[in-house]
């Protein structure tokens, strides 16, 4: 196999592994669960002797930081492995292990703060960080973090005296600094055998893994002397022990939360009603949930913008979004960027076609379609939509797909269903055997969306819908040359171009709830933030 083909195979495998990373048990494509911190300190009292138990819905599998992608693993890794920087909920970048930095769209220099140590007491140095960059950037190591948290063409060097790490790339990486919110910092000696970290730790974060019982629980014990947390957080403020308890059934997790057997758990669905009724505390994040992407490949009627526009005009998106989330969602304002993200603007509101069945009919008629007793036809072919959706998002989501199918059917469109699960989503998307997909894509950085909405199609890329939007291509190319938040206005303009041409249709975001009793905490895209945990509410 050629090196190009080999990279393509690894990349395809990478995206298969990403399935299910998005929280709320959604079957979506997520570049990475966010690992940055949203706050340096929570409310409540500091209690260095406390134990806090967090319920998780599934076993994390491997905890090796350079290979793990499962959502629970990303959450737990954040307790042992620090980051160079952190991004707050409002998009502000704050220091982590890096005390300062400078950046362009093709380079960055980080100054590593003095006094940071691994749990075995050895210093975490600039050389350690540079070595990890180069390890992930080396294709032979097949790290799924390549291109996600480390630019694919990155090379890093260290200056020990200055405590600096300099990273350069051959192609633009506009969020080269912000990407590091997802980079778990590994002490250099562990790069010789990263697989050895599957059920142990040796890192610079506030906790170390002291007990691992797969399928049951994982115990993390606080490190003494930790003083470089986000917002100045130190070990003095944090509980002594954090236990991750595997509780697969959400009703069981709710019972354990109410009885005090766990302190925090992610719970969504019908069990939220009794927790809300019991006034259990809750912190939420948003994730894309109701989301349409059209297949614009040759041979699909949805390649025609007029057809896409009419199909959206025929839908009552507000009603569909309400059904999908049980009335608890919020209208989408982005095409998939999830917090903590540096670009927080609204690229959706006012850019989608309004619900108007009469205008939808006029648009199809103008495009050469004829309405008869059997529905809309053109050239003897009936307008048919095969909608691709997941079987694993619960009854509300299933009801929303059925509602959309009914509204299209009532409008005169024949609707067929194609159902996927976590193991078949990417292969089905790659096959192209559908017209519209309900599978959301979520990322922390806007440039990470370009692989899905521009460029090569499968098997050479991940532009599943064969989208070729010239405005998106042109503006995102401009944005790629601008470093960090300075490019956010351009990224918002690029995203809006996809919405206006009805390439993507963001409908509703789901609130992902982390309930807590007897504790205070903040949450980010991965879950409860380590430095924010406090005993007492």
Short mmCIF file of C-alpha atoms in Angstrom, two decimals:
data_model
loop_
_atom_site.label_atom_id
_atom_site.label_comp_id
_atom_site.label_asym_id
_atom_site.label_seq_id
_atom_site.Cartn_x
_atom_site.Cartn_y
_atom_site.Cartn_z
CA UNK A 1 0.00 0.00 0.00
CA UNK A 2 1.35 3.45 -0.89
CA UNK A 3 1.98 6.00 1.85
CA UNK A 4 -0.93 8.11 0.53
CA UNK A 5 -3.29 5.15 0.51
CA UNK A 6 -2.02 4.07 3.93
CA UNK A 7 -2.74 7.54 5.34
CA UNK A 8 -6.21 7.42 3.76
CA UNK A 9 -6.95 4.07 5.38
CA UNK A 10 -5.82 5.32 8.79
CA UNK A 11 -7.89 8.47 8.34
CA UNK A 12 -10.98 6.42 7.51
CA UNK A 13 -10.37 4.26 10.57
CA UNK A 14 -9.92 7.44 12.61
CA UNK A 15 -13.36 8.73 11.67
CA UNK A 16 -14.95 5.36 12.39
CA UNK A 17 -13.49 5.58 15.89
CA UNK A 18 -14.90 9.08 16.35
CA UNK A 19 -18.47 7.78 16.29
CA UNK A 20 -20.20 8.13 19.61
CA UNK A 21 -17.73 10.70 20.97
CA UNK A 22 -20.40 13.37 20.83
CA UNK A 23 -22.14 13.44 24.18
CA UNK A 24 -25.81 12.50 24.73
CA UNK A 25 -25.10 9.06 23.25
CA UNK A 26 -25.57 10.62 19.84
CA UNK A 27 -24.42 8.80 16.78
CA UNK A 28 -22.65 11.66 15.12
CA UNK A 29 -19.25 12.54 13.78
CA UNK A 30 -17.24 14.50 16.30
CA UNK A 31 -13.68 15.60 15.71
CA UNK A 32 -12.99 15.50 19.44
CA UNK A 33 -14.78 15.95 22.67
CA UNK A 34 -13.59 19.23 24.07
CA UNK A 35 -11.02 18.93 26.79
CA UNK A 36 -10.43 22.57 27.68
CA UNK A 37 -11.56 24.03 30.97
CA UNK A 38 -14.40 26.46 31.23
CA UNK A 39 -13.50 27.81 34.64
CA UNK A 40 -10.72 27.83 37.15
CA UNK A 41 -12.83 27.43 40.26
CA UNK A 42 -16.36 26.47 41.06
CA UNK A 43 -18.53 27.63 43.91
CA UNK A 44 -18.94 25.75 47.15
CA UNK A 45 -16.30 25.08 49.74
CA UNK A 46 -12.78 23.85 49.24
CA UNK A 47 -12.49 20.44 50.87
CA UNK A 48 -9.17 18.75 50.24
CA UNK A 49 -10.34 15.54 51.95
CA UNK A 50 -13.54 15.03 49.99
CA UNK A 51 -14.38 12.20 47.60
CA UNK A 52 -16.55 12.98 44.58
CA UNK A 53 -18.05 10.20 42.48
CA UNK A 54 -18.95 10.83 38.85
CA UNK A 55 -21.26 8.43 37.03
CA UNK A 56 -20.26 7.54 33.46
CA UNK A 57 -22.45 5.66 31.01
CA UNK A 58 -19.82 3.32 29.61
CA UNK A 59 -16.34 2.00 30.25
CA UNK A 60 -13.70 4.26 28.67
CA UNK A 61 -11.68 1.44 27.14
CA UNK A 62 -8.10 2.57 26.70
CA UNK A 63 -6.99 5.67 28.59
CA UNK A 64 -3.82 6.06 26.56
CA UNK A 65 -3.85 9.80 25.81
CA UNK A 66 -2.40 9.60 22.28
CA UNK A 67 -4.96 7.05 21.09
CA UNK A 68 -8.17 7.35 23.14
CA UNK A 69 -11.18 9.03 21.52
CA UNK A 70 -14.21 7.65 23.37
CA UNK A 71 -16.12 10.41 25.13
CA UNK A 72 -15.71 8.96 28.62
CA UNK A 73 -11.99 8.42 28.02
CA UNK A 74 -11.51 12.04 26.91
CA UNK A 75 -13.29 13.21 30.07
CA UNK A 76 -11.16 11.05 32.37
CA UNK A 77 -7.90 11.85 30.60
CA UNK A 78 -8.52 15.51 31.43
CA UNK A 79 -8.14 14.71 35.12
CA UNK A 80 -4.59 13.41 34.74
CA UNK A 81 -3.19 15.24 31.73
CA UNK A 82 -2.92 19.00 31.58
CA UNK A 83 -3.17 21.22 28.48
CA UNK A 84 -1.06 24.03 27.11
CA UNK A 85 -4.03 26.39 27.06
CA UNK A 86 -7.68 26.44 28.08
CA UNK A 87 -10.71 27.99 26.37
CA UNK A 88 -13.53 29.41 28.46
CA UNK A 89 -17.22 29.16 27.58
CA UNK A 90 -17.13 32.62 25.98
CA UNK A 91 -14.25 31.63 23.70
CA UNK A 92 -11.44 33.33 25.64
CA UNK A 93 -8.06 31.59 25.52
CA UNK A 94 -6.33 31.41 28.90
CA UNK A 95 -2.95 30.01 30.04
CA UNK A 96 -2.43 26.42 31.04
CA UNK A 97 0.96 24.75 31.13
CA UNK A 98 1.95 27.40 28.59
CA UNK A 99 2.22 30.73 30.39
CA UNK A 100 2.33 32.72 27.15
CA UNK A 101 2.49 32.21 23.39
CA UNK A 102 2.70 33.89 20.02
CA UNK A 103 1.26 32.57 16.78
CA UNK A 104 0.71 33.04 13.07
CA UNK A 105 -1.37 30.81 10.81
CA UNK A 106 1.67 28.57 10.20
CA UNK A 107 3.64 28.74 13.46
CA UNK A 108 3.40 29.07 17.21
CA UNK A 109 5.80 29.47 20.10
CA UNK A 110 4.76 28.42 23.60
CA UNK A 111 6.63 29.30 26.78
CA UNK A 112 6.28 26.45 29.27
CA UNK A 113 5.80 27.65 32.82
CA UNK A 114 8.48 26.67 35.35
CA UNK A 115 7.74 24.16 38.08
CA UNK A 116 5.34 21.89 36.20
CA UNK A 117 5.99 18.27 37.07
CA UNK A 118 4.78 14.82 36.16
CA UNK A 119 3.35 12.67 38.92
CA UNK A 120 6.69 10.88 39.38
CA UNK A 121 8.26 14.25 40.22
CA UNK A 122 10.19 14.75 37.00
CA UNK A 123 9.80 18.18 35.35
CA UNK A 124 7.55 18.57 32.33
CA UNK A 125 9.85 20.42 29.96
CA UNK A 126 9.69 22.12 26.60
CA UNK A 127 11.52 19.09 25.21
CA UNK A 128 8.70 16.84 26.44
CA UNK A 129 6.08 18.92 24.68
CA UNK A 130 8.08 19.12 21.45
CA UNK A 131 8.61 15.35 21.53
CA UNK A 132 4.87 14.75 21.84
CA UNK A 133 4.14 17.06 18.90
CA UNK A 134 6.64 15.20 16.76
CA UNK A 135 5.39 11.81 17.92
CA UNK A 136 1.79 12.58 16.93
CA UNK A 137 2.88 14.28 13.70
CA UNK A 138 4.82 11.19 12.59
CA UNK A 139 2.42 9.16 10.39
CA UNK A 140 4.10 5.89 11.35
CA UNK A 141 2.70 6.25 14.88
CA UNK A 142 -0.86 6.34 13.48
CA UNK A 143 -2.15 8.61 16.25
CA UNK A 144 -5.81 9.53 15.70
CA UNK A 145 -4.95 12.95 17.13
CA UNK A 146 -3.00 13.83 13.97
CA UNK A 147 -4.82 16.62 12.18
CA UNK A 148 -7.16 17.08 15.14
CA UNK A 149 -4.94 18.45 17.92
CA UNK A 150 -1.65 18.56 16.04
CA UNK A 151 -1.47 19.88 12.45
CA UNK A 152 -0.70 17.11 9.98
CA UNK A 153 2.48 18.86 8.81
CA UNK A 154 3.71 20.03 12.22
CA UNK A 155 7.32 19.97 13.35
CA UNK A 156 8.40 21.08 16.82
CA UNK A 157 11.68 22.13 18.39
CA UNK A 158 12.52 23.05 21.98
CA UNK A 159 14.76 25.64 23.57
CA UNK A 160 15.55 24.38 27.06
CA UNK A 161 17.05 27.63 28.33
CA UNK A 162 14.11 29.74 27.20
CA UNK A 163 11.56 27.02 28.06
CA UNK A 164 9.98 27.46 24.63
CA UNK A 165 8.42 25.08 22.12
CA UNK A 166 8.32 26.29 18.53
CA UNK A 167 5.87 24.61 16.15
CA UNK A 168 5.81 25.17 12.40
CA UNK A 169 3.51 23.80 9.69
CA UNK A 170 3.82 23.48 5.94
CA UNK A 171 0.17 24.42 5.39
CA UNK A 172 -1.92 26.96 7.33
CA UNK A 173 -3.30 25.89 10.71
CA UNK A 174 -5.16 29.02 11.84
CA UNK A 175 -6.04 27.63 15.27
CA UNK A 176 -2.64 26.13 16.00
CA UNK A 177 -2.85 27.52 19.55
CA UNK A 178 -6.51 26.68 20.18
CA UNK A 179 -5.98 23.09 19.00
CA UNK A 180 -3.86 22.49 22.08
CA UNK A 181 -6.92 22.62 24.35
CA UNK A 182 -7.31 19.00 23.20
CA UNK A 183 -3.66 17.92 23.53
CA UNK A 184 -3.09 15.85 26.71
CA UNK A 185 0.51 16.53 27.71
CA UNK A 186 2.52 13.32 28.05
CA UNK A 187 5.88 13.07 29.77
CA UNK A 188 8.49 12.23 27.12
CA UNK A 189 9.64 8.92 28.52
CA UNK A 190 6.10 7.54 28.16
CA UNK A 191 6.14 8.10 24.39
CA UNK A 192 8.37 5.02 24.12
CA UNK A 193 5.32 2.91 25.01
CA UNK A 194 2.08 4.94 25.01
CA UNK A 195 -0.01 1.75 25.17
CA UNK A 196 1.33 1.23 28.69
CA UNK A 197 -0.82 4.21 29.74
CA UNK A 198 -4.04 2.36 28.89
CA UNK A 199 -4.84 1.84 32.59
CA UNK A 200 -2.25 3.97 34.38
CA UNK A 201 -0.98 7.55 34.31
CA UNK A 202 2.19 9.61 34.57
CA UNK A 203 1.25 13.13 33.67
CA UNK A 204 1.10 16.77 34.72
CA UNK A 205 -2.57 17.10 35.64
CA UNK A 206 -4.13 17.43 39.09
CA UNK A 207 -4.92 13.73 39.56
CA UNK A 208 -3.28 10.36 39.04
CA UNK A 209 -5.06 7.07 38.36
CA UNK A 210 -4.61 4.83 41.39
CA UNK A 211 -7.16 2.09 40.73
CA UNK A 212 -8.73 0.76 37.52
CA UNK A 213 -11.48 -1.86 37.61
CA UNK A 214 -12.76 -1.99 34.00
CA UNK A 215 -16.52 -2.07 33.75
CA UNK A 216 -16.94 -0.90 37.35
CA UNK A 217 -14.90 2.08 38.53
CA UNK A 218 -11.71 4.13 38.17
CA UNK A 219 -10.19 5.98 41.12
CA UNK A 220 -8.16 9.17 40.70
CA UNK A 221 -6.17 10.55 43.63
CA UNK A 222 -5.13 14.19 43.94
CA UNK A 223 -1.48 15.07 43.45
CA UNK A 224 0.16 17.17 46.12
CA UNK A 225 1.78 20.38 44.92
CA UNK A 226 -0.33 20.94 41.84
CA UNK A 227 -0.43 24.72 41.32
CA UNK A 228 -0.75 25.43 37.60
CA UNK A 229 -4.44 24.87 36.98
CA UNK A 230 -6.66 27.20 34.90
CA UNK A 231 -7.42 30.46 36.66
CA UNK A 232 -4.78 29.72 39.30
CA UNK A 233 -6.43 26.53 40.58
CA UNK A 234 -4.30 24.50 43.02
CA UNK A 235 -4.53 21.13 44.74
CA UNK A 236 -5.64 22.89 47.95
CA UNK A 237 -9.01 23.63 46.37
CA UNK A 238 -9.77 20.22 44.93
CA UNK A 239 -11.28 17.06 46.42
CA UNK A 240 -8.79 14.38 47.44
CA UNK A 241 -10.39 11.64 45.36
CA UNK A 242 -12.48 11.46 42.22
CA UNK A 243 -14.11 8.14 41.37
CA UNK A 244 -15.59 7.44 37.94
CA UNK A 245 -18.33 4.86 38.42
CA UNK A 246 -19.61 2.98 35.37
CA UNK A 247 -23.42 3.10 35.40
CA UNK A 248 -24.81 2.08 32.03
CA UNK A 249 -28.51 2.54 32.81
CA UNK A 250 -29.59 6.20 33.11
CA UNK A 251 -32.46 5.34 35.47
CA UNK A 252 -30.01 3.57 37.76
CA UNK A 253 -27.69 6.57 37.56
CA UNK A 254 -30.57 8.87 38.52
CA UNK A 255 -31.42 6.65 41.51
CA UNK A 256 -27.78 6.63 42.63
CA UNK A 257 -27.64 10.39 42.30
CA UNK A 258 -30.76 10.88 44.39
CA UNK A 259 -29.49 8.47 47.05
CA UNK A 260 -26.03 10.04 47.18
CA UNK A 261 -24.14 7.05 45.75
CA UNK A 262 -22.86 9.28 42.96
CA UNK A 263 -22.45 13.04 43.08
CA UNK A 264 -22.50 13.91 39.38
CA UNK A 265 -23.87 12.09 36.34
CA UNK A 266 -24.79 12.88 32.76
CA UNK A 267 -28.49 12.13 32.47
CA UNK A 268 -30.80 12.92 29.59
CA UNK A 269 -34.21 11.64 28.61
CA UNK A 270 -37.23 10.87 30.81
CA UNK A 271 -35.24 10.57 34.06
CA UNK A 272 -34.54 14.29 33.94
CA UNK A 273 -38.15 15.01 34.94
CA UNK A 274 -37.84 13.46 38.39
CA UNK A 275 -34.39 15.00 38.92
CA UNK A 276 -35.72 18.42 38.01
CA UNK A 277 -38.72 17.78 40.28
CA UNK A 278 -36.34 16.95 43.12
CA UNK A 279 -34.47 20.21 42.40
CA UNK A 280 -31.18 18.44 41.72
CA UNK A 281 -28.60 20.88 40.37
CA UNK A 282 -27.80 20.81 36.67
CA UNK A 283 -25.15 22.23 34.35
CA UNK A 284 -25.65 21.95 30.60
CA UNK A 285 -23.76 22.18 27.35
CA UNK A 286 -25.14 22.34 23.83
CA UNK A 287 -24.48 19.90 21.00
CA UNK A 288 -25.89 19.73 17.46
CA UNK A 289 -28.87 17.38 17.35
CA UNK A 290 -31.35 18.25 14.60
CA UNK A 291 -29.15 18.77 11.56
CA UNK A 292 -29.56 18.08 7.82
CA UNK A 293 -26.80 17.67 5.25
CA UNK A 294 -27.74 17.11 1.62
CA UNK A 295 -26.00 14.76 -0.78
CA UNK A 296 -25.03 16.86 -3.79
CA UNK A 297 -23.23 14.17 -5.78
CA UNK A 298 -24.13 13.71 -9.44
CA UNK A 299 -27.29 11.68 -9.91
CA UNK A 300 -29.01 12.99 -6.77
CA UNK A 301 -31.92 15.41 -7.16
CA UNK A 302 -30.58 17.20 -4.08
CA UNK A 303 -27.60 18.35 -6.17
CA UNK A 304 -29.96 21.10 -7.41
CA UNK A 305 -30.10 24.09 -5.02
CA UNK A 306 -33.73 24.69 -6.02
CA UNK A 307 -34.68 21.20 -4.86
CA UNK A 308 -32.80 21.62 -1.57
CA UNK A 309 -34.45 24.97 -0.96
CA UNK A 310 -37.91 23.60 -1.69
CA UNK A 311 -37.38 20.60 0.56
CA UNK A 312 -36.44 22.87 3.46
CA UNK A 313 -39.31 25.29 2.77
CA UNK A 314 -41.69 22.31 2.95
CA UNK A 315 -40.54 21.53 6.50
CA UNK A 316 -41.62 23.21 9.71
CA UNK A 317 -38.11 23.23 11.22
CA UNK A 318 -39.22 24.82 14.48
CA UNK A 319 -41.74 22.05 15.08
CA UNK A 320 -39.28 19.33 14.06
CA UNK A 321 -36.62 20.74 16.38
CA UNK A 322 -39.06 20.85 19.29
CA UNK A 323 -40.08 17.23 18.74
CA UNK A 324 -36.44 16.09 18.38
CA UNK A 325 -35.47 17.50 21.78
CA UNK A 326 -38.72 17.06 23.67
CA UNK A 327 -39.16 20.83 23.68
CA UNK A 328 -35.92 21.42 25.58
CA UNK A 329 -33.56 22.33 22.73
CA UNK A 330 -32.38 25.68 21.47
CA UNK A 331 -32.32 26.87 17.84
CA UNK A 332 -28.91 26.26 16.30
CA UNK A 333 -26.65 29.26 15.77
CA UNK A 334 -23.64 27.41 14.33
CA UNK A 335 -23.05 24.66 11.80
CA UNK A 336 -21.35 22.42 14.34
CA UNK A 337 -18.79 24.35 16.38
CA UNK A 338 -19.31 23.38 20.01
CA UNK A 339 -18.08 25.02 23.21
CA UNK A 340 -15.48 25.75 24.24
CA UNK A 341 -14.79 27.28 20.84
CA UNK A 342 -13.03 30.54 20.04
CA UNK A 343 -15.64 31.53 17.42
CA UNK A 344 -19.06 32.02 18.97
CA UNK A 345 -20.97 34.04 16.34
CA UNK A 346 -24.35 33.21 14.76
CA UNK A 347 -24.09 31.93 11.19
CA UNK A 348 -27.60 30.43 11.02
CA UNK A 349 -30.28 32.90 12.11
CA UNK A 350 -31.89 34.55 9.10
CA UNK A 351 -29.98 32.46 6.57
CA UNK A 352 -32.30 29.46 6.18
CA UNK A 353 -35.37 29.45 3.93
CA UNK A 354 -38.60 30.09 5.84
CA UNK A 355 -41.34 27.48 6.12
CA UNK A 356 -43.58 28.18 3.13
CA UNK A 357 -45.18 25.28 1.24
CA UNK A 358 -46.53 27.56 -1.51
CA UNK A 359 -43.08 28.98 -2.22
CA UNK A 360 -41.62 25.46 -2.13
CA UNK A 361 -44.09 24.42 -4.83
CA UNK A 362 -43.25 27.49 -6.90
CA UNK A 363 -39.52 26.79 -6.61
CA UNK A 364 -39.93 23.19 -7.77
CA UNK A 365 -42.17 24.26 -10.63
CA UNK A 366 -39.61 26.83 -11.76
CA UNK A 367 -36.97 24.08 -11.68
CA UNK A 368 -38.99 21.94 -14.10
CA UNK A 369 -40.88 19.70 -11.69
CA UNK A 370 -44.58 18.94 -12.15
CA UNK A 371 -47.08 18.16 -9.38
CA UNK A 372 -49.51 15.36 -10.16
CA UNK A 373 -51.54 12.77 -8.32
CA UNK A 374 -48.42 10.73 -7.65
CA UNK A 375 -46.39 13.66 -6.34
CA UNK A 376 -43.65 15.75 -7.93
CA UNK A 377 -42.12 14.35 -11.12
CA UNK A 378 -39.54 15.44 -13.68
CA UNK A 379 -38.63 13.54 -16.83
CA UNK A 380 -40.83 10.69 -15.71
CA UNK A 381 -39.02 10.34 -12.38
CA UNK A 382 -40.70 10.95 -9.03
CA UNK A 383 -38.94 13.20 -6.55
CA UNK A 384 -37.72 10.77 -3.90
CA UNK A 385 -35.71 11.48 -0.78
CA UNK A 386 -33.78 8.77 1.04
CA UNK A 387 -33.15 10.10 4.54
CA UNK A 388 -30.28 8.66 6.54
CA UNK A 389 -30.65 8.68 10.30
CA UNK A 390 -29.53 6.92 13.45
CA UNK A 391 -31.39 4.22 15.31
CA UNK A 392 -29.77 5.18 18.60
CA UNK A 393 -30.86 8.70 19.47
CA UNK A 394 -34.05 7.82 21.31
CA UNK A 395 -37.80 8.12 20.70
CA UNK A 396 -37.89 11.91 20.39
CA UNK A 397 -35.35 11.90 17.59
CA UNK A 398 -37.16 9.03 15.87
CA UNK A 399 -40.40 10.99 16.08
CA UNK A 400 -38.73 14.01 14.47
CA UNK A 401 -37.58 11.92 11.49
CA UNK A 402 -41.10 10.58 11.11
CA UNK A 403 -42.51 14.11 11.28
CA UNK A 404 -40.15 15.33 8.57
CA UNK A 405 -41.07 12.33 6.41
CA UNK A 406 -44.77 13.09 6.87
CA UNK A 407 -44.33 16.76 5.96
CA UNK A 408 -42.40 15.84 2.83
CA UNK A 409 -44.92 13.14 1.93
CA UNK A 410 -47.82 15.55 2.38
CA UNK A 411 -45.97 17.96 0.08
CA UNK A 412 -45.70 15.28 -2.62
CA UNK A 413 -42.22 13.85 -2.06
CA UNK A 414 -41.65 10.12 -1.75
CA UNK A 415 -39.58 9.37 1.37
CA UNK A 416 -37.47 6.32 2.09
CA UNK A 417 -35.58 5.60 5.31
CA UNK A 418 -32.03 4.31 5.70
CA UNK A 419 -31.14 3.58 9.33
CA UNK A 420 -27.61 3.31 10.73
CA UNK A 421 -25.97 2.68 14.08
CA UNK A 422 -22.55 3.58 15.50
CA UNK A 423 -20.80 0.84 13.54
CA UNK A 424 -22.24 1.69 10.13
CA UNK A 425 -22.55 5.47 10.11
CA UNK A 426 -19.29 6.46 8.42
CA UNK A 427 -19.32 3.59 5.91
CA UNK A 428 -22.88 4.48 4.92
CA UNK A 429 -22.06 8.17 4.65
CA UNK A 430 -19.08 7.25 2.50
CA UNK A 431 -21.18 5.05 0.22
CA UNK A 432 -23.39 7.98 -0.82
CA UNK A 433 -26.56 5.91 -0.92
CA UNK A 434 -28.82 8.61 0.52
CA UNK A 435 -30.12 12.09 -0.33
CA UNK A 436 -30.26 13.78 3.04
CA UNK A 437 -28.44 12.90 6.26
CA UNK A 438 -29.56 13.65 9.80
CA UNK A 439 -26.10 12.80 11.18
CA UNK A 440 -24.62 15.88 12.91
CA UNK A 441 -20.97 16.88 12.82
CA UNK A 442 -19.51 18.62 15.86
CA UNK A 443 -16.08 20.20 16.22
CA UNK A 444 -14.43 22.71 18.57
CA UNK A 445 -12.72 24.70 15.79
CA UNK A 446 -14.29 25.98 12.57
CA UNK A 447 -11.41 25.03 10.28
CA UNK A 448 -12.00 21.40 11.23
CA UNK A 449 -15.31 21.54 9.34
CA UNK A 450 -13.61 22.08 6.00
CA UNK A 451 -12.81 18.38 5.69
CA UNK A 452 -16.56 17.62 5.81
CA UNK A 453 -17.89 20.45 3.63
CA UNK A 454 -15.14 21.04 1.08
CA UNK A 455 -12.44 19.12 -0.73
CA UNK A 456 -12.27 15.47 -1.72
CA UNK A 457 -15.10 13.00 -1.34
CA UNK A 458 -14.76 9.41 -0.07
CA UNK A 459 -12.63 7.35 -0.36
CA UNK A 460 -10.05 10.15 -0.68
CA UNK A 461 -11.62 12.50 1.85
CA UNK A 462 -14.57 13.06 4.18
CA UNK A 463 -16.70 15.50 2.17
CA UNK A 464 -19.54 12.99 2.43
CA UNK A 465 -22.14 15.20 0.72
CA UNK A 466 -19.91 16.12 -2.25
CA UNK A 467 -20.46 19.80 -1.40
CA UNK A 468 -18.79 22.28 -3.73
CA UNK A 469 -19.80 25.72 -2.50
CA UNK A 470 -17.55 28.32 -4.16
CA UNK A 471 -18.25 30.99 -1.54
CA UNK A 472 -17.40 28.63 1.32
CA UNK A 473 -14.24 27.52 -0.46
CA UNK A 474 -13.08 31.07 -1.14
CA UNK A 475 -13.86 32.57 2.27
CA UNK A 476 -12.55 29.61 4.27
CA UNK A 477 -9.32 29.84 2.27
CA UNK A 478 -9.03 33.48 3.36
CA UNK A 479 -9.81 32.52 6.95
CA UNK A 480 -7.12 29.82 6.95
CA UNK A 481 -4.49 32.55 6.55
CA UNK A 482 -5.61 34.43 9.68
CA UNK A 483 -4.45 33.26 13.11
CA UNK A 484 -6.91 32.51 15.90
CA UNK A 485 -9.91 34.64 16.84
CA UNK A 486 -8.92 37.32 14.35
CA UNK A 487 -10.33 35.03 11.66
CA UNK A 488 -13.68 34.35 13.35
CA UNK A 489 -15.61 36.88 11.27
CA UNK A 490 -14.38 35.19 8.11
CA UNK A 491 -15.27 31.73 9.45
CA UNK A 492 -18.76 32.97 10.32
CA UNK A 493 -19.13 34.29 6.77
CA UNK A 494 -17.92 30.98 5.34
CA UNK A 495 -20.31 28.97 7.52
CA UNK A 496 -23.20 31.25 6.54
CA UNK A 497 -22.47 30.53 2.86
CA UNK A 498 -23.20 26.84 3.47
CA UNK A 499 -26.46 27.67 5.21
CA UNK A 500 -27.65 30.16 2.60
CA UNK A 501 -27.11 27.68 -0.24
CA UNK A 502 -28.86 25.00 1.83
CA UNK A 503 -25.86 22.68 1.82
CA UNK A 504 -26.33 22.21 5.56
CA UNK A 505 -29.42 22.89 7.65
CA UNK A 506 -28.75 23.33 11.40
CA UNK A 507 -32.11 23.00 13.15
CA UNK A 508 -31.73 22.57 16.89
CA UNK A 509 -29.09 22.00 19.55
CA UNK A 510 -29.69 19.60 22.41
CA UNK A 511 -28.98 20.51 26.02
CA UNK A 512 -26.72 17.87 27.53
CA UNK A 513 -27.32 17.78 31.25
CA UNK A 514 -24.81 16.96 33.97
CA UNK A 515 -26.75 16.68 37.22
CA UNK A 516 -24.97 17.14 40.55
CA UNK A 517 -25.97 16.73 44.20
CA UNK A 518 -23.88 17.87 47.15
CA UNK A 519 -21.17 19.34 44.93
CA UNK A 520 -20.49 22.35 42.76
CA UNK A 521 -18.79 22.13 39.37
CA UNK A 522 -18.52 23.58 35.89
CA UNK A 523 -18.81 21.64 32.65
CA UNK A 524 -17.30 21.88 29.19
CA UNK A 525 -17.73 19.76 26.08
CA UNK A 526 -16.20 16.72 27.77
CA UNK A 527 -18.03 16.97 31.11
CA UNK A 528 -17.21 18.19 34.64
CA UNK A 529 -14.05 20.32 34.67
CA UNK A 530 -11.45 18.90 37.10
CA UNK A 531 -10.32 22.22 38.57
CA UNK A 532 -13.92 23.30 39.25
CA UNK A 533 -14.98 20.41 41.51
CA UNK A 534 -15.89 21.38 45.05
CA UNK A 535 -17.60 19.51 47.87
CA UNK A 536 -20.82 21.18 48.98
CA UNK A 537 -23.43 22.88 46.83
#
